[in-house]
Coordinates of C-alpha atoms in Angstrom, one line a residue:
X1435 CA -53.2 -90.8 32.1
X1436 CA -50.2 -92.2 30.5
X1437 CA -48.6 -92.4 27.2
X1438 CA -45.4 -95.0 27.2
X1439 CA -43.3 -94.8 25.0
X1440 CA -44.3 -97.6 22.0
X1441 CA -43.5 -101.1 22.8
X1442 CA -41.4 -103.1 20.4
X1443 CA -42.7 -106.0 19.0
X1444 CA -40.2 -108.0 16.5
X1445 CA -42.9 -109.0 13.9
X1446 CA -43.2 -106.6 10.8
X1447 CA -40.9 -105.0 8.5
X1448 CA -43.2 -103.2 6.8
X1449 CA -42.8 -100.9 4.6
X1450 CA -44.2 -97.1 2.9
X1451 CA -47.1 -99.6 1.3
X1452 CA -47.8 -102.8 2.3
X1453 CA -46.7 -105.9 0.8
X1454 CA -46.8 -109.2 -0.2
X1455 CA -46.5 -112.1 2.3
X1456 CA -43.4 -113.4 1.8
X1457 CA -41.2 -110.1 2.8
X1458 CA -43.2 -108.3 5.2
X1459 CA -43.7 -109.4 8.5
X1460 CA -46.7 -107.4 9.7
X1461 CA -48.8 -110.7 9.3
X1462 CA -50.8 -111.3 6.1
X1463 CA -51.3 -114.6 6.6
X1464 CA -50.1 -115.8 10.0
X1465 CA -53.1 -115.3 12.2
X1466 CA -50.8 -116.5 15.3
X1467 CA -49.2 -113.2 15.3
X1468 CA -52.2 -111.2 15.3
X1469 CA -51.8 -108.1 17.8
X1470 CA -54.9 -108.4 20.0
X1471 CA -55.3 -106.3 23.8
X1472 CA -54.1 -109.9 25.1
X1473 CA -50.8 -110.9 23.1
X1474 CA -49.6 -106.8 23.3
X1475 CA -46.6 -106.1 24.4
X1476 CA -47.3 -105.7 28.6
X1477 CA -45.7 -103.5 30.7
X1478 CA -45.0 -100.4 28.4
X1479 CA -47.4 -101.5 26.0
X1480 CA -50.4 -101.9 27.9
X1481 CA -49.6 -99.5 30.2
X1482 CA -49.8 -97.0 27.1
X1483 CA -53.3 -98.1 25.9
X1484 CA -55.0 -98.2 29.0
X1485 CA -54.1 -94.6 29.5
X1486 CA -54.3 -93.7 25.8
X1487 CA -58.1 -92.9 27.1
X1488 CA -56.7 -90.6 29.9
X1489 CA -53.0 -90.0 27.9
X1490 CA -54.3 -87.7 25.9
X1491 CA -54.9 -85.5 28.7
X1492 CA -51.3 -85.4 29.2
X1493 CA -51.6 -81.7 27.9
X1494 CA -50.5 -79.6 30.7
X1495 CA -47.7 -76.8 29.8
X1496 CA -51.1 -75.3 29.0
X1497 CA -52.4 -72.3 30.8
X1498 CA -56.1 -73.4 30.4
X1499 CA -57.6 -73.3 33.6
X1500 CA -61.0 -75.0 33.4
X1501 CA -61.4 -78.3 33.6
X1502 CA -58.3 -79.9 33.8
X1503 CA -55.6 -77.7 35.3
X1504 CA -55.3 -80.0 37.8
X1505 CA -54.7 -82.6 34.9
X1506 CA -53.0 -80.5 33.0
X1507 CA -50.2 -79.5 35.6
X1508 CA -49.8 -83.1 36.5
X1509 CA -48.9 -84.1 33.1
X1510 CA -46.3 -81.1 32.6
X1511 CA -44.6 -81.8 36.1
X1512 CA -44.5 -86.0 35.1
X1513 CA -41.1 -86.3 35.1
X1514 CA -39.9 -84.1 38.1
X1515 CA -41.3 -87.5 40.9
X1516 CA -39.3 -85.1 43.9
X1517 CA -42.2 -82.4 43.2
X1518 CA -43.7 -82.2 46.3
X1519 CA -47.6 -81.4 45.2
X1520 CA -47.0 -84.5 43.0
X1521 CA -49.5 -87.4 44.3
X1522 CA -49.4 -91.0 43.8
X1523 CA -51.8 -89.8 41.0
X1524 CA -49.6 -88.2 39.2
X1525 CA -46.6 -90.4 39.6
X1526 CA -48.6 -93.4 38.3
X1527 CA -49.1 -90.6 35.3
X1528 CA -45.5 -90.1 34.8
X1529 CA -44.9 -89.7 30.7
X1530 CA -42.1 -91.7 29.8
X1531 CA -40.9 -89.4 27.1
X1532 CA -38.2 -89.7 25.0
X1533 CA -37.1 -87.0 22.6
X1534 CA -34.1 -89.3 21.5
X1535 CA -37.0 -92.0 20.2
X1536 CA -39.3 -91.1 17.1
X1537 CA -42.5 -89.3 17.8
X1538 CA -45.3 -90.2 16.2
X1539 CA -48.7 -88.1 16.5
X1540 CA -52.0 -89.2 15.6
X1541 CA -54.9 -86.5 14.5
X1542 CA -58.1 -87.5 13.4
X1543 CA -61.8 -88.2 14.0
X1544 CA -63.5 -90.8 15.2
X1545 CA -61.7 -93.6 13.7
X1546 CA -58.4 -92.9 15.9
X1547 CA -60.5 -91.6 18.7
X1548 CA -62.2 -95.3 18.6
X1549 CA -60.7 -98.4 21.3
X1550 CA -58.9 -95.8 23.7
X1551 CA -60.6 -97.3 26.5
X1552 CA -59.9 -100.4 25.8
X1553 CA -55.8 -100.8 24.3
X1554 CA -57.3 -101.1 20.9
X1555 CA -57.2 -97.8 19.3
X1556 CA -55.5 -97.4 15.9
X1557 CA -52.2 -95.6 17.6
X1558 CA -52.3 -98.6 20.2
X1559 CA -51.9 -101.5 17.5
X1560 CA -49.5 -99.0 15.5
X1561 CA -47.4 -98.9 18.6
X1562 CA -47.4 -102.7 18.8
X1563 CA -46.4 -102.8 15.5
X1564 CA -43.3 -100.6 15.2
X1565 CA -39.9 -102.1 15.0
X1566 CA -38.7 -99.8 17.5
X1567 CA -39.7 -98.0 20.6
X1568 CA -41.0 -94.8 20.1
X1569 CA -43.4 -92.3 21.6
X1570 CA -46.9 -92.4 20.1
X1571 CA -49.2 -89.8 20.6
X1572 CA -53.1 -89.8 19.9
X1573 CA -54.9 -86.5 19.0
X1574 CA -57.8 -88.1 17.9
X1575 CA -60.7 -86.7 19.0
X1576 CA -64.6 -88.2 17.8
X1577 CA -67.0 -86.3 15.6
X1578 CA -64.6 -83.8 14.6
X1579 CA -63.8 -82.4 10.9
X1580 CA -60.9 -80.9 9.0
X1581 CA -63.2 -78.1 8.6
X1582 CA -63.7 -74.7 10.4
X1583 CA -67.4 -73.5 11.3
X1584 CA -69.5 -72.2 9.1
X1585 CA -70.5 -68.0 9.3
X1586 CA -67.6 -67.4 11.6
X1587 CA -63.9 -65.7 10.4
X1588 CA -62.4 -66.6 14.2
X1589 CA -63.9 -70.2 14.4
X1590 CA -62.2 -71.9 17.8
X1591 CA -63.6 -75.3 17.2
X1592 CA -62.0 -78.7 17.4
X1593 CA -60.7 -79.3 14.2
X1594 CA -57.9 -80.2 12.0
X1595 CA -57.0 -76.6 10.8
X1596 CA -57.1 -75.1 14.4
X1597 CA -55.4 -78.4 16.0
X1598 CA -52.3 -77.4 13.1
X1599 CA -52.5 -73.8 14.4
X1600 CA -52.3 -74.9 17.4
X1601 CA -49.3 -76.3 16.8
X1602 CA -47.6 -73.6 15.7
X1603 CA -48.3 -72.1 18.8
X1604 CA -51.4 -69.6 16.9
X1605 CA -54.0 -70.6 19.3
X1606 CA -54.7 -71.8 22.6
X1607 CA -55.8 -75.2 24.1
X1608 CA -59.1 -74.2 25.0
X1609 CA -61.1 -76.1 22.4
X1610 CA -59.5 -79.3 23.8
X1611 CA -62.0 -78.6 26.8
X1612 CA -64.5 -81.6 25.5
X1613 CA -61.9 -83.9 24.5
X1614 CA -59.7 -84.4 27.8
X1615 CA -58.2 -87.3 26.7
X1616 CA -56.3 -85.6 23.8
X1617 CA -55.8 -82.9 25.2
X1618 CA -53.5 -84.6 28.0
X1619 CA -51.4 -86.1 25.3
X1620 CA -51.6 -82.6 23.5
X1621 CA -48.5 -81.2 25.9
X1622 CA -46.4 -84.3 26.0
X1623 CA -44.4 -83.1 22.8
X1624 CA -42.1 -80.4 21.1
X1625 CA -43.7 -80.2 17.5
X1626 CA -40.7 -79.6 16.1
X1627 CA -39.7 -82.9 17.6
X1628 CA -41.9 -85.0 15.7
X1629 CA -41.0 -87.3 13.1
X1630 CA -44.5 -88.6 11.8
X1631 CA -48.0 -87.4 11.5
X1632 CA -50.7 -89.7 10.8
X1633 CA -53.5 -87.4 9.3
X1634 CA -57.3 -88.7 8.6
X1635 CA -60.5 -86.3 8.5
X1636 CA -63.5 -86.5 6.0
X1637 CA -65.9 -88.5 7.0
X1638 CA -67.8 -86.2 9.0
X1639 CA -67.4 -83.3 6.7
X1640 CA -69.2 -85.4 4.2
X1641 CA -72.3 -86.0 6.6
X1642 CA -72.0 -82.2 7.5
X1643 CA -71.8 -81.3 3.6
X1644 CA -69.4 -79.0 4.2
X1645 CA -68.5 -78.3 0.4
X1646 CA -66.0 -80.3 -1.0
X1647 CA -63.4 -77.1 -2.5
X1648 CA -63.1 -73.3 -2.8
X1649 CA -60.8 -73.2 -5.8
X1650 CA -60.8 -69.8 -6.1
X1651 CA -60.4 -69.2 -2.5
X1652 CA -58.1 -71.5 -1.2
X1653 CA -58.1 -70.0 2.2
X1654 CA -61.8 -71.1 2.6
X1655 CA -61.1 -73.6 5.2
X1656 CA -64.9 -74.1 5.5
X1657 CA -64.4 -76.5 2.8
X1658 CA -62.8 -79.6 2.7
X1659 CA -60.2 -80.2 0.5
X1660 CA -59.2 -76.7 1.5
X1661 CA -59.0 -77.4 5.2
X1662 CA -56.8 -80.5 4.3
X1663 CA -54.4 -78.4 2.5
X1664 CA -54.1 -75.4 5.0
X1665 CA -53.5 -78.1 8.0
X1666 CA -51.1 -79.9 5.5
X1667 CA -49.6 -76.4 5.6
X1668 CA -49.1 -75.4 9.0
X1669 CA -48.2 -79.4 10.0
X1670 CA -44.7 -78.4 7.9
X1671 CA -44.3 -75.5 9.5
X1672 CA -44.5 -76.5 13.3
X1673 CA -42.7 -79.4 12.1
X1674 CA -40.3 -79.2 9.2
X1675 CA -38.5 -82.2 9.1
X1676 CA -42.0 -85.1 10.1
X1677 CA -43.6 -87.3 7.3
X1678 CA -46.7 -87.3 6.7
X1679 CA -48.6 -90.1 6.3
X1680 CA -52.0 -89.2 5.0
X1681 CA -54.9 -91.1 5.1
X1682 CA -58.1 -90.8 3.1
X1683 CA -61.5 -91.1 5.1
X1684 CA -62.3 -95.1 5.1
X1685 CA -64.6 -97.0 2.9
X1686 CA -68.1 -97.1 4.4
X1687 CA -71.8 -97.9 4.2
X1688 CA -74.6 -95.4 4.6
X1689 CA -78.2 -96.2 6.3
X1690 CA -81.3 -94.6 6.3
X1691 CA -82.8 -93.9 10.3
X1692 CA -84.7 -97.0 9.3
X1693 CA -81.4 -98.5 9.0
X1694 CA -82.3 -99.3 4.7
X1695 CA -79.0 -99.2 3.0
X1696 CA -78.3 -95.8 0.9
X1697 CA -75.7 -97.5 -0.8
X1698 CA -71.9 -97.5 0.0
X1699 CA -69.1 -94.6 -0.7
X1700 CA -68.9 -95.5 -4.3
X1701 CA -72.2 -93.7 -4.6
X1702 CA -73.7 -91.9 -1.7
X1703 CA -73.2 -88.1 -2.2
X1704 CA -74.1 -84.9 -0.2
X1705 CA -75.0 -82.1 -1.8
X1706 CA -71.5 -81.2 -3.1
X1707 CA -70.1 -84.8 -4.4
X1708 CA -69.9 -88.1 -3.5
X1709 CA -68.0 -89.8 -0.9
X1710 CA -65.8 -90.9 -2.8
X1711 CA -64.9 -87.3 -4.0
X1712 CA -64.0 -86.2 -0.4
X1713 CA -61.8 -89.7 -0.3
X1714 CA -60.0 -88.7 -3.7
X1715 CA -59.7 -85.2 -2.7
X1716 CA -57.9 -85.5 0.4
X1717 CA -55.3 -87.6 -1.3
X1718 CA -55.1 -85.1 -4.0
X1719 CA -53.6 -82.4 -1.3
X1720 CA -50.9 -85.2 0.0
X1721 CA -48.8 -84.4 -3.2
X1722 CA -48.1 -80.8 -2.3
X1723 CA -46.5 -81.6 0.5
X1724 CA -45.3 -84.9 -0.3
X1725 CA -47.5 -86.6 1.8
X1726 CA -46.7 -90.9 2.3
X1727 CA -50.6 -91.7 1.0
X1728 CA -52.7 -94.5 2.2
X1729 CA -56.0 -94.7 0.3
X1730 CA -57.9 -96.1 2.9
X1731 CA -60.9 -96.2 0.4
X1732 CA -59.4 -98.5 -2.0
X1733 CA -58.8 -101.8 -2.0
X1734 CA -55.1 -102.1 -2.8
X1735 CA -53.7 -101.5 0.5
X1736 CA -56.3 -102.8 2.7
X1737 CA -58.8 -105.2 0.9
X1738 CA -62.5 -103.0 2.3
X1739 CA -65.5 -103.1 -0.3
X1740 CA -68.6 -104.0 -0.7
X1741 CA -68.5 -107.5 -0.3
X1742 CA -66.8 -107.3 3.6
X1743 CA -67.5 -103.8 4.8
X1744 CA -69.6 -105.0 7.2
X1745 CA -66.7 -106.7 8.9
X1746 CA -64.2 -104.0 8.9
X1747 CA -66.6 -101.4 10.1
X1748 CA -69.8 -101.6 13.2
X1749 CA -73.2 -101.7 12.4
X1750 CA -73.4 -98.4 11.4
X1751 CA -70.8 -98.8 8.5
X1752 CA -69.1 -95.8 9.2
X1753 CA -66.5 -97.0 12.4
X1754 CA -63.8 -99.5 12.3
X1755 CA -64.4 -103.0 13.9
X1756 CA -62.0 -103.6 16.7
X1757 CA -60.4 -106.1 13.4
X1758 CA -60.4 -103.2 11.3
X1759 CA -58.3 -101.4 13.1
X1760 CA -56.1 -103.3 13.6
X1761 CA -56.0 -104.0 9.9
X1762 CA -55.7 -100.2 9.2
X1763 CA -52.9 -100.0 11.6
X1764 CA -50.8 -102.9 10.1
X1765 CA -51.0 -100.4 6.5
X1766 CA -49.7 -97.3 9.1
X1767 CA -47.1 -99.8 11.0
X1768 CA -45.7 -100.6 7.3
X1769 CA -45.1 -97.2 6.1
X1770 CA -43.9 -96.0 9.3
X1771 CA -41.1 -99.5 9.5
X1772 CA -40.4 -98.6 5.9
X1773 CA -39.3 -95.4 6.4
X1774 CA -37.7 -96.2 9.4
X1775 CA -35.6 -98.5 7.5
X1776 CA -36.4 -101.4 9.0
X1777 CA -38.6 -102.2 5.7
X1778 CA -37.9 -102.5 2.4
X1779 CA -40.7 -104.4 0.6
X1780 CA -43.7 -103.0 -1.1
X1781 CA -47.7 -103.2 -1.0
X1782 CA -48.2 -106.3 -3.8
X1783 CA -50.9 -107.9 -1.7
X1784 CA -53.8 -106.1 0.2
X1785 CA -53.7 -106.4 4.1
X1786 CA -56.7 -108.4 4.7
X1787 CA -59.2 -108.2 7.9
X1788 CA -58.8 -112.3 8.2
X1789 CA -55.4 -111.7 9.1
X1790 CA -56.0 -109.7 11.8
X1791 CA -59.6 -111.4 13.8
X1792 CA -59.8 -112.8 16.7
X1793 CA -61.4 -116.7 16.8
X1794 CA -64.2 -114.6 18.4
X1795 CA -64.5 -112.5 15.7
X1796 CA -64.4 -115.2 12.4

């Protein structure tokens, strides 16, 4: 249970959209600086991944009893080390917090949720990747949507829409019960304190088919581009002055249980659109709130299609390869640097995967 504040690692500049080689130092074509679980920052950096998995429990102003109250109250009473009911538990979970640093907070699905346990989670590499300390904080939790529950007007699911509420302080912690590691991280923040979200849901409303849009109800947040919106929403009002960066869902593959190919996000579609649909929607929300957009389903940013999907994403063409990450996280790292100001350049060249593999993994 930890979450350090992000290590600095004097690489990038990177910038709102990636960019060509010759400016941007997040590594395009250097593989020597390729941020890997070994050549992380140690100390602060490592210390944060390798608790990322128990970090996000570091949610414990909360008055949720079950399971973790014992985490919970741990995590809120981190920095007071005199506390007498604090054990050597507890100091070794110590957030080093820093409201003067910026705070960056991850909420997603699977795809941030992925490498927790072992320092190679999107946030992790992101972290690495930032030209300045700051405190990084990973909401992701796996297998969970943008949208609210079907058949239900008081849904209390884990899901983007209730995770924004919850933000604003409009519902409780209790549907971080199944996903302790987020919700430890979940208290280690003031919302109003945050300077960046980084936002990506859709791939599992798509193999829900949850519709794709209510146009003429826009407060149906059973569908998606709906639920996108309304979290969009509420993420301004908890935090009025944090950029968003939003991501579309990323480029996959879909198999059959016989593991035949049913043909990649250019084509598969549920019963409401294709994949591609839910990847064009969420984007199309970002502009209402003037949203910093990654179209992680494209190829201009991060070069994913049909020819190498299988090495950005695992067998099952749907999760990010331990390389993929890291590749997705260089694109996040850029936009973050950039408005940072510690990058000024432009996406001109798509971040690659080669860039960013291990010898192991060419």
């Amino acid at each position: 249970m930890k979450k350090k504040l992000k290590a600095l690692i004097p690489i990038l500049t990177i910038t709102s959209m990636i960019v060509g080689c010759s400016d941007d130092t997040t590594l395009k074509s250097d593989t020597t600086g390729t941020i890997t679980p070994t050549d992380a920052p140690t100390s602060d950096a490592s210390e944060s991944s390798s608790t990322d998995e128990s970090a996000s429990s570091n949610a414990s102003s909360t008055a949720n009893s079950a399971n973790s109250a014992s985490d919970a109250s741990t995590s809120a009473s981190t920095t007071d080390t005199s506390n007498e009911s604090s054990t050597e538990d507890s100091e070794e979970s110590i957030t080093n917090y820093d409201s003067s640093l910026p705070t960056v907070v991850f909420l997603g699905d699977d795809q941030f949720d992925l490498g927790r346990s072992d320092n190679t989670s999107i946030s992790d590499y992101v972290e690495s990747l930032l030209e300045t300390n700051a405190n990084v904080i990973n909401l992701g939790c796996s297998g969970v949507t943008a949208t609210t529950s079907l058949g239900t007007t008081n849904d209390t699911s884990m899901n983007f829409v209730n995770v924004a509420k919850f933000l604003n302080g409009q519902m409780d912690d209790t549907f971080f019960n199944n996903f302790p590691d987020a919700k430890e991280e979940a208290f280690i923040f003031d919302p109003a304190d945050v300077d960046f979200y980084v936002v990506e849901y859709g791939i599992n409303d798509f193999l829900q088919v949850k519709d794709l849009s209510n146009e003429e109800i826009k407060t149906d947040t059973t569908c998606y581009t709906n639920a996108i919106e309304t979290g969009l929403g509420l993420l301004v009002q908890a935090s009025p002055n944090a950029k968003i960066v939003l991501c579309s869902p990323v480029y996959s593959m879909f198999y059959a249980s016989d593991n035949s190919s049913l043909g990649s996000g250019n084509v598969y579609s549920n019963t409401f659109g294709s994949y591609m649909d839910y990847c064009a929607g969420c984007l199309q929300q970002g502009s209402l709130y003037d949203c910093i957009s990654f179209d992680a389903f494209g190829s201009a940013m991060m070069n994913i299609n049909d020819q190498n999907v299988s090495e950005y994403m695992e067998d099952d063409g749907k999760h990010l390869s331990r390389a993929g990450r890291n590749t997705f996280a260089a694109v996040v790292a850029h936009m973050i640097n950039k408005q940072l100001g510690f990058d000024n350049t432009e996406i001109e060249v798509a971040y690659d995967i080669d860039d960013y593999k291990l010898d192991s993994e060419k």
